[in-house]
Each structure stands twice: as C-alpha cells, then as structure tokens.
PDB file of C-alpha atoms in Angstrom:
ATOM      1  CA  UNK A 767       6.719 -16.538  27.384  1.00 84.00           C
ATOM      2  CA  UNK A 768       6.532 -12.753  27.678  1.00 93.00           C
ATOM      3  CA  UNK A 769       3.853 -10.816  25.813  1.00 96.00           C
ATOM      4  CA  UNK A 770       4.605  -7.101  25.752  1.00 97.00           C
ATOM      5  CA  UNK A 771       3.374  -5.029  22.773  1.00 95.00           C
ATOM      6  CA  UNK A 772       6.122  -3.117  21.009  1.00 93.00           C
ATOM      7  CA  UNK A 773       3.902  -0.033  20.623  1.00 91.00           C
ATOM      8  CA  UNK A 774       0.905   1.379  22.486  1.00 93.00           C
ATOM      9  CA  UNK A 775      -0.928   4.692  22.407  1.00 92.00           C
ATOM     10  CA  UNK A 776      -0.715   7.269  25.147  1.00 94.00           C
ATOM     11  CA  UNK A 777      -3.709   7.338  27.553  1.00 94.00           C
ATOM     12  CA  UNK A 778      -4.571   3.704  26.726  1.00 96.00           C
ATOM     13  CA  UNK A 779      -4.390   0.690  29.053  1.00 97.00           C
ATOM     14  CA  UNK A 780      -2.268  -2.401  28.449  1.00 98.00           C
ATOM     15  CA  UNK A 781      -2.030  -5.904  29.901  1.00 98.00           C
ATOM     16  CA  UNK A 782       1.437  -7.470  30.000  1.00 98.00           C
ATOM     17  CA  UNK A 783       1.512 -11.250  30.211  1.00 97.00           C
ATOM     18  CA  UNK A 784       4.174 -13.524  31.666  1.00 95.00           C
ATOM     19  CA  UNK A 785       3.593 -17.211  30.902  1.00 91.00           C
ATOM     20  CA  UNK A 786       5.895 -19.709  32.607  1.00 88.00           C
ATOM     21  CA  UNK A 787       6.570 -23.417  33.227  1.00 84.00           C
ATOM     22  CA  UNK A 788       8.094 -24.288  36.615  1.00 82.00           C
ATOM     23  CA  UNK A 789       8.298 -28.026  35.894  1.00 79.00           C
ATOM     24  CA  UNK A 790       5.853 -29.029  38.684  1.00 81.00           C
ATOM     25  CA  UNK A 791       7.583 -26.757  41.207  1.00 86.00           C
ATOM     26  CA  UNK A 792       5.594 -24.374  43.421  1.00 89.00           C
ATOM     27  CA  UNK A 793       5.562 -20.698  42.510  1.00 92.00           C
ATOM     28  CA  UNK A 794       7.367 -18.488  45.013  1.00 93.00           C
ATOM     29  CA  UNK A 795       7.076 -15.076  43.364  1.00 94.00           C
ATOM     30  CA  UNK A 796       6.675 -13.099  40.162  1.00 96.00           C
ATOM     31  CA  UNK A 797       8.331  -9.711  39.938  1.00 97.00           C
ATOM     32  CA  UNK A 798       7.860  -7.070  37.246  1.00 98.00           C
ATOM     33  CA  UNK A 799      10.461  -4.394  36.495  1.00 98.00           C
ATOM     34  CA  UNK A 800      10.604  -1.361  34.229  1.00 98.00           C
ATOM     35  CA  UNK A 801      14.122  -0.209  33.303  1.00 98.00           C
ATOM     36  CA  UNK A 802      15.489  -2.128  36.270  1.00 96.00           C
ATOM     37  CA  UNK A 803      13.030  -0.822  38.913  1.00 98.00           C
ATOM     38  CA  UNK A 804      10.372  -3.100  40.422  1.00 98.00           C
ATOM     39  CA  UNK A 805       6.773  -1.935  40.105  1.00 98.00           C
ATOM     40  CA  UNK A 806       4.740  -5.108  40.796  1.00 98.00           C
ATOM     41  CA  UNK A 807       5.243  -8.282  42.808  1.00 97.00           C
ATOM     42  CA  UNK A 808       3.023 -11.325  43.206  1.00 96.00           C
ATOM     43  CA  UNK A 809       3.731 -13.725  46.094  1.00 96.00           C
ATOM     44  CA  UNK A 810       1.019 -16.399  46.623  1.00 94.00           C
ATOM     45  CA  UNK A 811       1.909 -16.753  50.319  1.00 92.00           C
ATOM     46  CA  UNK A 812       1.382 -13.046  51.032  1.00 93.00           C
ATOM     47  CA  UNK A 813      -1.912 -11.370  51.874  1.00 92.00           C
ATOM     48  CA  UNK A 814      -2.785  -9.775  49.583  1.00 93.00           C
ATOM     49  CA  UNK A 815      -0.556 -11.634  47.107  1.00 95.00           C
ATOM     50  CA  UNK A 816      -0.260  -8.710  44.678  1.00 96.00           C
ATOM     51  CA  UNK A 817       1.635  -5.572  45.638  1.00 96.00           C
ATOM     52  CA  UNK A 818       2.553  -2.491  43.589  1.00 96.00           C
ATOM     53  CA  UNK A 819       5.477  -0.090  43.989  1.00 97.00           C
ATOM     54  CA  UNK A 820       5.272   3.567  42.859  1.00 96.00           C
ATOM     55  CA  UNK A 821       7.183   4.291  39.667  1.00 97.00           C
ATOM     56  CA  UNK A 822       6.863   7.258  37.252  1.00 96.00           C
ATOM     57  CA  UNK A 823       4.945   6.293  34.125  1.00 95.00           C
ATOM     58  CA  UNK A 824       3.572   3.079  35.661  1.00 97.00           C
ATOM     59  CA  UNK A 825       0.063   2.859  37.151  1.00 97.00           C
ATOM     60  CA  UNK A 826      -0.807  -0.734  38.121  1.00 98.00           C
ATOM     61  CA  UNK A 827      -4.411  -1.902  38.156  1.00 97.00           C
ATOM     62  CA  UNK A 828      -4.230  -4.436  41.005  1.00 96.00           C
ATOM     63  CA  UNK A 829      -7.774  -5.673  40.410  1.00 95.00           C
ATOM     64  CA  UNK A 830      -6.809  -6.890  36.933  1.00 96.00           C
ATOM     65  CA  UNK A 831      -3.300  -8.147  37.776  1.00 97.00           C
ATOM     66  CA  UNK A 832      -2.316 -11.638  38.881  1.00 95.00           C
ATOM     67  CA  UNK A 833       0.450 -14.256  38.813  1.00 93.00           C
ATOM     68  CA  UNK A 834       0.365 -14.357  34.990  1.00 93.00           C
ATOM     69  CA  UNK A 835      -0.305 -10.739  34.020  1.00 96.00           C
ATOM     70  CA  UNK A 836      -0.111  -7.116  35.100  1.00 98.00           C
ATOM     71  CA  UNK A 837      -2.400  -4.383  33.795  1.00 98.00           C
ATOM     72  CA  UNK A 838      -1.189  -0.808  33.445  1.00 98.00           C
ATOM     73  CA  UNK A 839      -3.631   2.095  33.184  1.00 98.00           C
ATOM     74  CA  UNK A 840      -3.441   5.413  31.345  1.00 97.00           C
ATOM     75  CA  UNK A 841      -0.050   5.036  29.710  1.00 97.00           C
ATOM     76  CA  UNK A 842       1.996   8.188  29.166  1.00 96.00           C
ATOM     77  CA  UNK A 843       5.301   8.979  27.488  1.00 95.00           C
ATOM     78  CA  UNK A 844       7.187   7.962  30.646  1.00 95.00           C
ATOM     79  CA  UNK A 845       5.697   4.477  30.285  1.00 97.00           C
ATOM     80  CA  UNK A 846       8.118   3.739  27.427  1.00 97.00           C
ATOM     81  CA  UNK A 847      10.892   1.394  28.504  1.00 97.00           C
ATOM     82  CA  UNK A 848      12.139  -2.158  28.953  1.00 98.00           C
ATOM     83  CA  UNK A 849       9.784  -4.426  30.912  1.00 98.00           C
ATOM     84  CA  UNK A 850      11.146  -7.527  32.612  1.00 97.00           C
ATOM     85  CA  UNK A 851       9.355 -10.440  34.245  1.00 97.00           C
ATOM     86  CA  UNK A 852      11.165 -12.661  36.780  1.00 96.00           C
ATOM     87  CA  UNK A 853       9.527 -15.911  37.905  1.00 95.00           C
ATOM     88  CA  UNK A 854      10.953 -17.861  40.883  1.00 93.00           C
ATOM     89  CA  UNK A 855       9.950 -21.244  42.332  1.00 91.00           C
ATOM     90  CA  UNK A 856      10.052 -22.637  45.862  1.00 89.00           C
ATOM     91  CA  UNK A 857      12.592 -25.137  47.139  1.00 84.00           C
ATOM     92  CA  UNK A 858      14.047 -27.523  46.338  1.00 81.00           C
ATOM     93  CA  UNK A 859      14.576 -26.530  42.694  1.00 81.00           C
ATOM     94  CA  UNK A 860      14.639 -22.732  43.102  1.00 85.00           C
ATOM     95  CA  UNK A 861      14.028 -22.264  39.389  1.00 85.00           C
ATOM     96  CA  UNK A 862      14.167 -18.759  37.903  1.00 89.00           C
ATOM     97  CA  UNK A 863      12.871 -17.606  34.534  1.00 90.00           C
ATOM     98  CA  UNK A 864      13.588 -14.131  33.178  1.00 94.00           C
ATOM     99  CA  UNK A 865      12.281 -12.429  30.043  1.00 95.00           C
ATOM    100  CA  UNK A 866      12.178  -8.801  28.909  1.00 96.00           C
ATOM    101  CA  UNK A 867      10.894  -6.664  26.058  1.00 97.00           C
ATOM    102  CA  UNK A 868      10.735  -2.989  25.095  1.00 98.00           C
ATOM    103  CA  UNK A 869       7.447  -1.091  24.808  1.00 97.00           C
ATOM    104  CA  UNK A 870       7.255   2.314  23.130  1.00 94.00           C
ATOM    105  CA  UNK A 871       4.423   4.727  23.877  1.00 94.00           C
ATOM    106  CA  UNK A 872       3.176   6.766  20.941  1.00 92.00           C
ATOM    107  CA  UNK A 873       1.218  10.014  20.997  1.00 92.00           C
ATOM    108  CA  UNK A 874      -0.821  10.621  17.846  1.00 88.00           C
ATOM    109  CA  UNK A 875      -1.224  14.173  16.558  1.00 88.00           C
ATOM    110  CA  UNK A 876      -4.496  15.861  17.472  1.00 87.00           C
ATOM    111  CA  UNK A 877      -4.778  17.625  14.116  1.00 87.00           C
ATOM    112  CA  UNK A 878      -3.992  17.094  10.448  1.00 86.00           C
ATOM    113  CA  UNK A 879      -0.789  18.589   9.015  1.00 89.00           C
ATOM    114  CA  UNK A 880      -1.228  22.174   7.862  1.00 90.00           C
ATOM    115  CA  UNK A 881      -0.169  23.722   4.562  1.00 91.00           C
ATOM    116  CA  UNK A 882       0.863  27.363   4.806  1.00 91.00           C
ATOM    117  CA  UNK A 883       2.372  29.886   2.429  1.00 90.00           C
ATOM    118  CA  UNK A 884      -0.371  29.975  -0.222  1.00 83.00           C
ATOM    119  CA  UNK A 885      -0.507  33.375  -1.908  1.00 79.00           C
ATOM    120  CA  UNK A 886      -3.615  35.060  -3.280  1.00 71.00           C
ATOM    121  CA  UNK A 887      -1.812  35.987  -6.486  1.00 71.00           C
ATOM    122  CA  UNK A 888       0.591  34.144  -8.819  1.00 70.00           C
ATOM    123  CA  UNK A 889       2.022  35.161 -12.176  1.00 72.00           C
ATOM    124  CA  UNK A 890       3.728  32.852 -14.664  1.00 73.00           C
ATOM    125  CA  UNK A 891       7.116  31.901 -13.255  1.00 79.00           C
ATOM    126  CA  UNK A 892       6.375  33.177  -9.739  1.00 81.00           C
ATOM    127  CA  UNK A 893       7.847  31.067  -6.935  1.00 86.00           C
ATOM    128  CA  UNK A 894       5.427  28.832  -5.051  1.00 87.00           C
ATOM    129  CA  UNK A 895       6.749  28.467  -1.509  1.00 91.00           C
ATOM    130  CA  UNK A 896       4.679  26.158   0.692  1.00 92.00           C
ATOM    131  CA  UNK A 897       5.313  24.629   4.090  1.00 94.00           C
ATOM    132  CA  UNK A 898       3.645  21.565   5.567  1.00 93.00           C
ATOM    133  CA  UNK A 899       3.832  21.361   9.366  1.00 95.00           C
ATOM    134  CA  UNK A 900       2.789  18.336  11.390  1.00 93.00           C
ATOM    135  CA  UNK A 901       0.815  18.482  14.608  1.00 92.00           C
ATOM    136  CA  UNK A 902       2.883  17.553  17.725  1.00 95.00           C
ATOM    137  CA  UNK A 903       3.297  13.801  18.185  1.00 93.00           C
ATOM    138  CA  UNK A 904       5.646  11.138  19.507  1.00 92.00           C
ATOM    139  CA  UNK A 905       7.543   9.995  17.541  1.00 90.00           C
ATOM    140  CA  UNK A 906       7.594  12.831  15.063  1.00 91.00           C
ATOM    141  CA  UNK A 907       5.380  12.292  12.007  1.00 90.00           C
ATOM    142  CA  UNK A 908       6.807  11.623   8.542  1.00 89.00           C
ATOM    143  CA  UNK A 909       5.588  14.187   6.000  1.00 91.00           C
ATOM    144  CA  UNK A 910       5.166  13.550   2.277  1.00 90.00           C
ATOM    145  CA  UNK A 911       4.236  15.958  -0.519  1.00 91.00           C
ATOM    146  CA  UNK A 912       2.204  15.050  -3.612  1.00 89.00           C
ATOM    147  CA  UNK A 913       1.707  17.116  -6.778  1.00 87.00           C
ATOM    148  CA  UNK A 914      -1.277  16.095  -8.887  1.00 85.00           C
ATOM    149  CA  UNK A 915      -1.339  12.752  -7.092  1.00 85.00           C
ATOM    150  CA  UNK A 916       2.361  11.996  -7.702  1.00 87.00           C
ATOM    151  CA  UNK A 917       4.633  11.730  -4.700  1.00 90.00           C
ATOM    152  CA  UNK A 918       7.491  14.198  -4.599  1.00 89.00           C
ATOM    153  CA  UNK A 919      10.663  12.166  -4.186  1.00 80.00           C
ATOM    154  CA  UNK A 920      12.008  12.400  -0.651  1.00 69.00           C
ATOM    155  CA  UNK A 921      14.670   9.700  -0.813  1.00 61.00           C
ATOM    156  CA  UNK A 922      17.340  12.161   0.363  1.00 49.00           C
ATOM    157  CA  UNK A 923      15.212  13.685   3.089  1.00 50.00           C
ATOM    158  CA  UNK A 924      17.614  12.680   5.881  1.00 42.00           C
ATOM    159  CA  UNK A 925      20.223  15.069   4.522  1.00 42.00           C
ATOM    160  CA  UNK A 926      18.117  17.995   5.813  1.00 43.00           C
ATOM    161  CA  UNK A 927      18.847  20.318   2.941  1.00 45.00           C
ATOM    162  CA  UNK A 928      17.157  21.740  -0.124  1.00 47.00           C
ATOM    163  CA  UNK A 929      16.552  18.759  -2.356  1.00 48.00           C
ATOM    164  CA  UNK A 930      15.981  19.142  -6.120  1.00 49.00           C
ATOM    165  CA  UNK A 931      13.390  16.557  -7.132  1.00 49.00           C
ATOM    166  CA  UNK A 932      12.313  17.555 -10.647  1.00 46.00           C
ATOM    167  CA  UNK A 933      13.992  16.966 -13.993  1.00 46.00           C
ATOM    168  CA  UNK A 934      14.256  20.707 -14.529  1.00 47.00           C
ATOM    169  CA  UNK A 935      15.988  21.886 -11.367  1.00 53.00           C
ATOM    170  CA  UNK A 936      15.330  25.518 -12.312  1.00 69.00           C
ATOM    171  CA  UNK A 937      11.572  25.095 -11.889  1.00 76.00           C
ATOM    172  CA  UNK A 938      11.620  22.482  -9.123  1.00 77.00           C
ATOM    173  CA  UNK A 939       9.983  21.016  -7.240  1.00 87.00           C
ATOM    174  CA  UNK A 940      12.401  21.218  -4.301  1.00 87.00           C
ATOM    175  CA  UNK A 941      11.998  19.910  -0.759  1.00 90.00           C
ATOM    176  CA  UNK A 942      13.385  21.588   2.342  1.00 89.00           C
ATOM    177  CA  UNK A 943      13.494  19.504   5.512  1.00 90.00           C
ATOM    178  CA  UNK A 944      13.562  21.417   8.800  1.00 91.00           C
ATOM    179  CA  UNK A 945      14.691  19.982  12.101  1.00 91.00           C
ATOM    180  CA  UNK A 946      11.980  18.723  14.510  1.00 93.00           C
ATOM    181  CA  UNK A 947      10.913  21.001  17.350  1.00 94.00           C
ATOM    182  CA  UNK A 948      10.118  19.653  20.839  1.00 94.00           C
ATOM    183  CA  UNK A 949       7.250  21.249  22.765  1.00 94.00           C
ATOM    184  CA  UNK A 950       6.661  21.480  26.521  1.00 92.00           C
ATOM    185  CA  UNK A 951       5.011  18.044  26.637  1.00 90.00           C
ATOM    186  CA  UNK A 952       7.959  16.353  24.969  1.00 91.00           C
ATOM    187  CA  UNK A 953       6.048  15.961  21.689  1.00 95.00           C
ATOM    188  CA  UNK A 954       7.684  16.802  18.366  1.00 95.00           C
ATOM    189  CA  UNK A 955       6.506  18.580  15.234  1.00 95.00           C
ATOM    190  CA  UNK A 956       8.323  19.092  11.962  1.00 95.00           C
ATOM    191  CA  UNK A 957       8.043  21.162   8.792  1.00 95.00           C
ATOM    192  CA  UNK A 958       8.689  20.045   5.210  1.00 94.00           C
ATOM    193  CA  UNK A 959       8.892  22.821   2.611  1.00 93.00           C
ATOM    194  CA  UNK A 960       7.895  22.570  -1.058  1.00 91.00           C
ATOM    195  CA  UNK A 961       9.446  25.056  -3.508  1.00 90.00           C
ATOM    196  CA  UNK A 962       8.647  25.330  -7.217  1.00 87.00           C
ATOM    197  CA  UNK A 963       7.912  27.793 -10.007  1.00 85.00           C
ATOM    198  CA  UNK A 964       4.360  28.467 -11.214  1.00 79.00           C
ATOM    199  CA  UNK A 965       4.816  26.884 -14.647  1.00 78.00           C
ATOM    200  CA  UNK A 966       2.073  25.549 -16.927  1.00 76.00           C
ATOM    201  CA  UNK A 967       3.764  22.155 -17.092  1.00 77.00           C
ATOM    202  CA  UNK A 968       2.599  21.533 -13.536  1.00 76.00           C
ATOM    203  CA  UNK A 969      -1.047  22.257 -14.427  1.00 71.00           C
ATOM    204  CA  UNK A 970      -3.631  19.825 -15.746  1.00 66.00           C
ATOM    205  CA  UNK A 971      -4.315  20.881 -19.337  1.00 65.00           C
ATOM    206  CA  UNK A 972      -8.023  20.015 -19.137  1.00 64.00           C
ATOM    207  CA  UNK A 973      -8.843  21.304 -15.687  1.00 59.00           C
ATOM    208  CA  UNK A 974      -6.229  24.077 -15.736  1.00 61.00           C
ATOM    209  CA  UNK A 975      -5.393  23.194 -12.169  1.00 68.00           C
ATOM    210  CA  UNK A 976      -2.671  21.806  -9.966  1.00 76.00           C
ATOM    211  CA  UNK A 977      -3.348  19.970  -6.725  1.00 83.00           C
ATOM    212  CA  UNK A 978      -0.812  19.732  -3.918  1.00 86.00           C
ATOM    213  CA  UNK A 979      -1.286  17.412  -0.970  1.00 88.00           C
ATOM    214  CA  UNK A 980       0.665  16.826   2.221  1.00 89.00           C
ATOM    215  CA  UNK A 981       0.263  13.617   4.235  1.00 87.00           C
ATOM    216  CA  UNK A 982       1.543  12.649   7.670  1.00 87.00           C
ATOM    217  CA  UNK A 983       2.148   9.119   8.926  1.00 85.00           C
ATOM    218  CA  UNK A 984       3.975   7.545  11.834  1.00 79.00           C
ATOM    219  CA  UNK A 985       5.121   4.138  12.993  1.00 63.00           C
ATOM    220  CA  UNK A 986       3.550   0.766  12.365  1.00 56.00           C
ATOM    221  CA  UNK A 987       0.140   2.156  13.275  1.00 52.00           C
ATOM    222  CA  UNK A 988       0.055   3.745   9.806  1.00 48.00           C
ATOM    223  CA  UNK A 989      -1.686   6.857  11.109  1.00 54.00           C
ATOM    224  CA  UNK A 990      -2.382   8.957   8.050  1.00 58.00           C
ATOM    225  CA  UNK A 991      -4.060  12.311   7.466  1.00 59.00           C
ATOM    226  CA  UNK A 992      -3.804  14.807   4.665  1.00 65.00           C
ATOM    227  CA  UNK A 993      -4.157  18.471   3.827  1.00 67.00           C
ATOM    228  CA  UNK A 994      -4.897  19.347   0.211  1.00 71.00           C
ATOM    229  CA  UNK A 995      -4.821  22.581  -1.727  1.00 68.00           C
ATOM    230  CA  UNK A 996      -5.838  23.138  -5.340  1.00 64.00           C
ATOM    231  CA  UNK A 997      -4.516  25.951  -7.517  1.00 60.00           C
ATOM    232  CA  UNK A 998      -7.132  26.139 -10.246  1.00 50.00           C
ATOM    233  CA  UNK A 999      -7.544  28.373 -13.278  1.00 44.00           C
ATOM    234  CA  UNK A1000     -10.435  30.784 -12.980  1.00 40.00           C
ATOM    235  CA  UNK A1001     -11.064  30.334 -16.732  1.00 38.00           C
ATOM    236  CA  UNK A1002     -11.568  26.678 -17.646  1.00 37.00           C
ATOM    237  CA  UNK A1003     -13.375  27.331 -20.916  1.00 38.00           C
ATOM    238  CA  UNK A1004     -10.247  27.979 -22.922  1.00 34.00           C
ATOM    239  CA  UNK A1005      -6.734  26.680 -22.941  1.00 34.00           C
ATOM    240  CA  UNK A1006      -5.594  30.220 -23.650  1.00 35.00           C
ATOM    241  CA  UNK A1007      -5.663  32.108 -20.371  1.00 32.00           C
ATOM    242  CA  UNK A1008      -4.811  35.757 -20.953  1.00 32.00           C
ATOM    243  CA  UNK A1009      -4.011  38.603 -18.621  1.00 34.00           C
ATOM    244  CA  UNK A1010      -2.892  38.797 -15.031  1.00 33.00           C
ATOM    245  CA  UNK A1011      -4.540  36.324 -12.681  1.00 35.00           C
ATOM    246  CA  UNK A1012      -6.571  37.027  -9.576  1.00 33.00           C
ATOM    247  CA  UNK A1013      -7.231  34.507  -6.876  1.00 29.00           C
ATOM    248  CA  UNK A1014     -10.076  33.868  -4.491  1.00 28.00           C
ATOM    249  CA  UNK A1015      -9.988  31.562  -1.488  1.00 26.00           C
ATOM    250  CA  UNK A1016     -12.827  29.347  -0.236  1.00 26.00           C
ATOM    251  CA  UNK A1017     -12.565  27.407   2.986  1.00 25.00           C
ATOM    252  CA  UNK A1018     -13.999  23.984   2.156  1.00 25.00           C
ATOM    253  CA  UNK A1019     -13.180  22.005   5.307  1.00 24.00           C
ATOM    254  CA  UNK A1020     -10.694  21.729   8.103  1.00 27.00           C
ATOM    255  CA  UNK A1021      -8.129  19.971   5.916  1.00 30.00           C
ATOM    256  CA  UNK A1022      -9.002  21.037   2.381  1.00 30.00           C
ATOM    257  CA  UNK A1023      -9.064  24.390   0.646  1.00 26.00           C
ATOM    258  CA  UNK A1024      -9.047  25.587  -2.949  1.00 27.00           C
ATOM    259  CA  UNK A1025      -7.545  28.625  -4.640  1.00 27.00           C
ATOM    260  CA  UNK A1026      -8.795  29.896  -7.987  1.00 27.00           C
ATOM    261  CA  UNK A1027      -5.871  30.836 -10.183  1.00 29.00           C
ATOM    262  CA  UNK A1028      -5.455  32.289 -13.691  1.00 30.00           C
ATOM    263  CA  UNK A1029      -2.085  31.421 -15.217  1.00 30.00           C
ATOM    264  CA  UNK A1030      -0.450  33.658 -17.796  1.00 27.00           C
ATOM    265  CA  UNK A1031       0.727  32.297 -21.117  1.00 29.00           C
ATOM    266  CA  UNK A1032       4.478  32.075 -21.309  1.00 26.00           C
TER     267      UNK A1032
END
C-alpha cells in the first residue's frame, strides 16, 4: 500500500510510506522514483542500506527513511510529480510490487487579495470600477466578489469576458476575468474586476451603505482570506441625502477599509 498525500505545502516536510507483503520472502530492495528517476534505494544487504540520488525538487532525509518510508525535506514547486515505489524480493520467488501516486505542491499567498480602484468621489449613476487581485500562489487562487454579503454570480467565469450578473444589465454588477500572470518564481496571480453603477438600490436603506468584499481560496486546503470595503453615506440621519457627496478614507486594517459616501437622490 502506497501512502502519498495528494497535496502538500511548499517548504514543508513529508513522509511517503510504502507498505508491502512479500509472502514470507526476503526483501531484496526498495526503490523510490519521481517521474521515472530514482532518488532513494534501500537494500538491507548494503552498508549503509539506505542511499539517496540527487534529483531536483527532492531532498531525502536519510535519518528518517527506511525500508517502509522515505522522508523528504523542504518541498518546493519542483517536488510536484508522480512518486513510485518498487519492492523486490530475493530468490526464489523474485516478487515485485509497484505502486505510484501523484503529489502536488502548493504555495499559499503571502498576503490577502487587494481591492483597488476605489474613488474618493461618487455621484449618482457614476461607474464603480473595482479590481480584486490575488497575491501570487500555486495554483492560482479563485477570487469571489460579494455585495452586501451576497455572492456575485461567477458561474460563467471561465469564459474570461465581461459577465453581466444583475437583473438590470445597465447598472450591473458585471465581472471581468483577467488571465493569470506568472511571476519569476513560477507563482501565479489573477485579477477579477467588478463593474457597476452607483445606484441607491445597491445601498442599505437603514445604514445608507454598501459593502463589497473579495475573497480568495484555493484547492482542498480551503485557504480563505478577504478584503472588504464599505461605501457608506456620510449622512445617516435622514433617508434624503441632498447635494454632491464628498468622501473620506480611513485605513482600518491591512485588509479592511471604509469610505464615507453621500449619494445623490435620483
């Protein structure tokens, strides 16, 4: 039985296990391969029995490797690949067992996704053009927009075009998916745009505000961070908000900021 995790994080260690049954035969050797190239061999008759072979992306910890397992240290992106274990017995049976599995190395983003494009001034009907950009990772993160806690539909995101998501396509919201960009380390980052008109229907009638949030997640690890922005009326005492609005920006934290906003009556 081969135990190789399907996913591991970059810079972590991992122990791969190869359990076998030679039907009372004597073990001759165990050989480990990555993408067809041998990187570790265990032969009980040799001294020492364990031997490693240099291979990019594979750093064997001999002290914690044996006939049933091999430990790899400080995984990197090159460590992704198909790992195979071959077990062979001595004469007279000369049994051979082979098993393989794929392991993918993931690199989590160092930072939360960032929302850009917020203006200091909006009038009724003005376009709101925001971008959410993920921090570099592997694989690329999946971005999702929320407006007032409701997810903006991204069912057609793979089409990589401007996507109308609201009932009134004139006001939006719209999503724009940009192609991922690869950096010098081989990590990827991506941008998802949100386009809409500054209409009162998007604002909470009691709080006179609209909150937009962008989240990023990736893989089965369910990594998840968010960046929130709130467009809030500067006058919450009345539902009638006259005159042109002025905005002020306060930096609340690394991932959250608020913008005071006075919306004109239509």
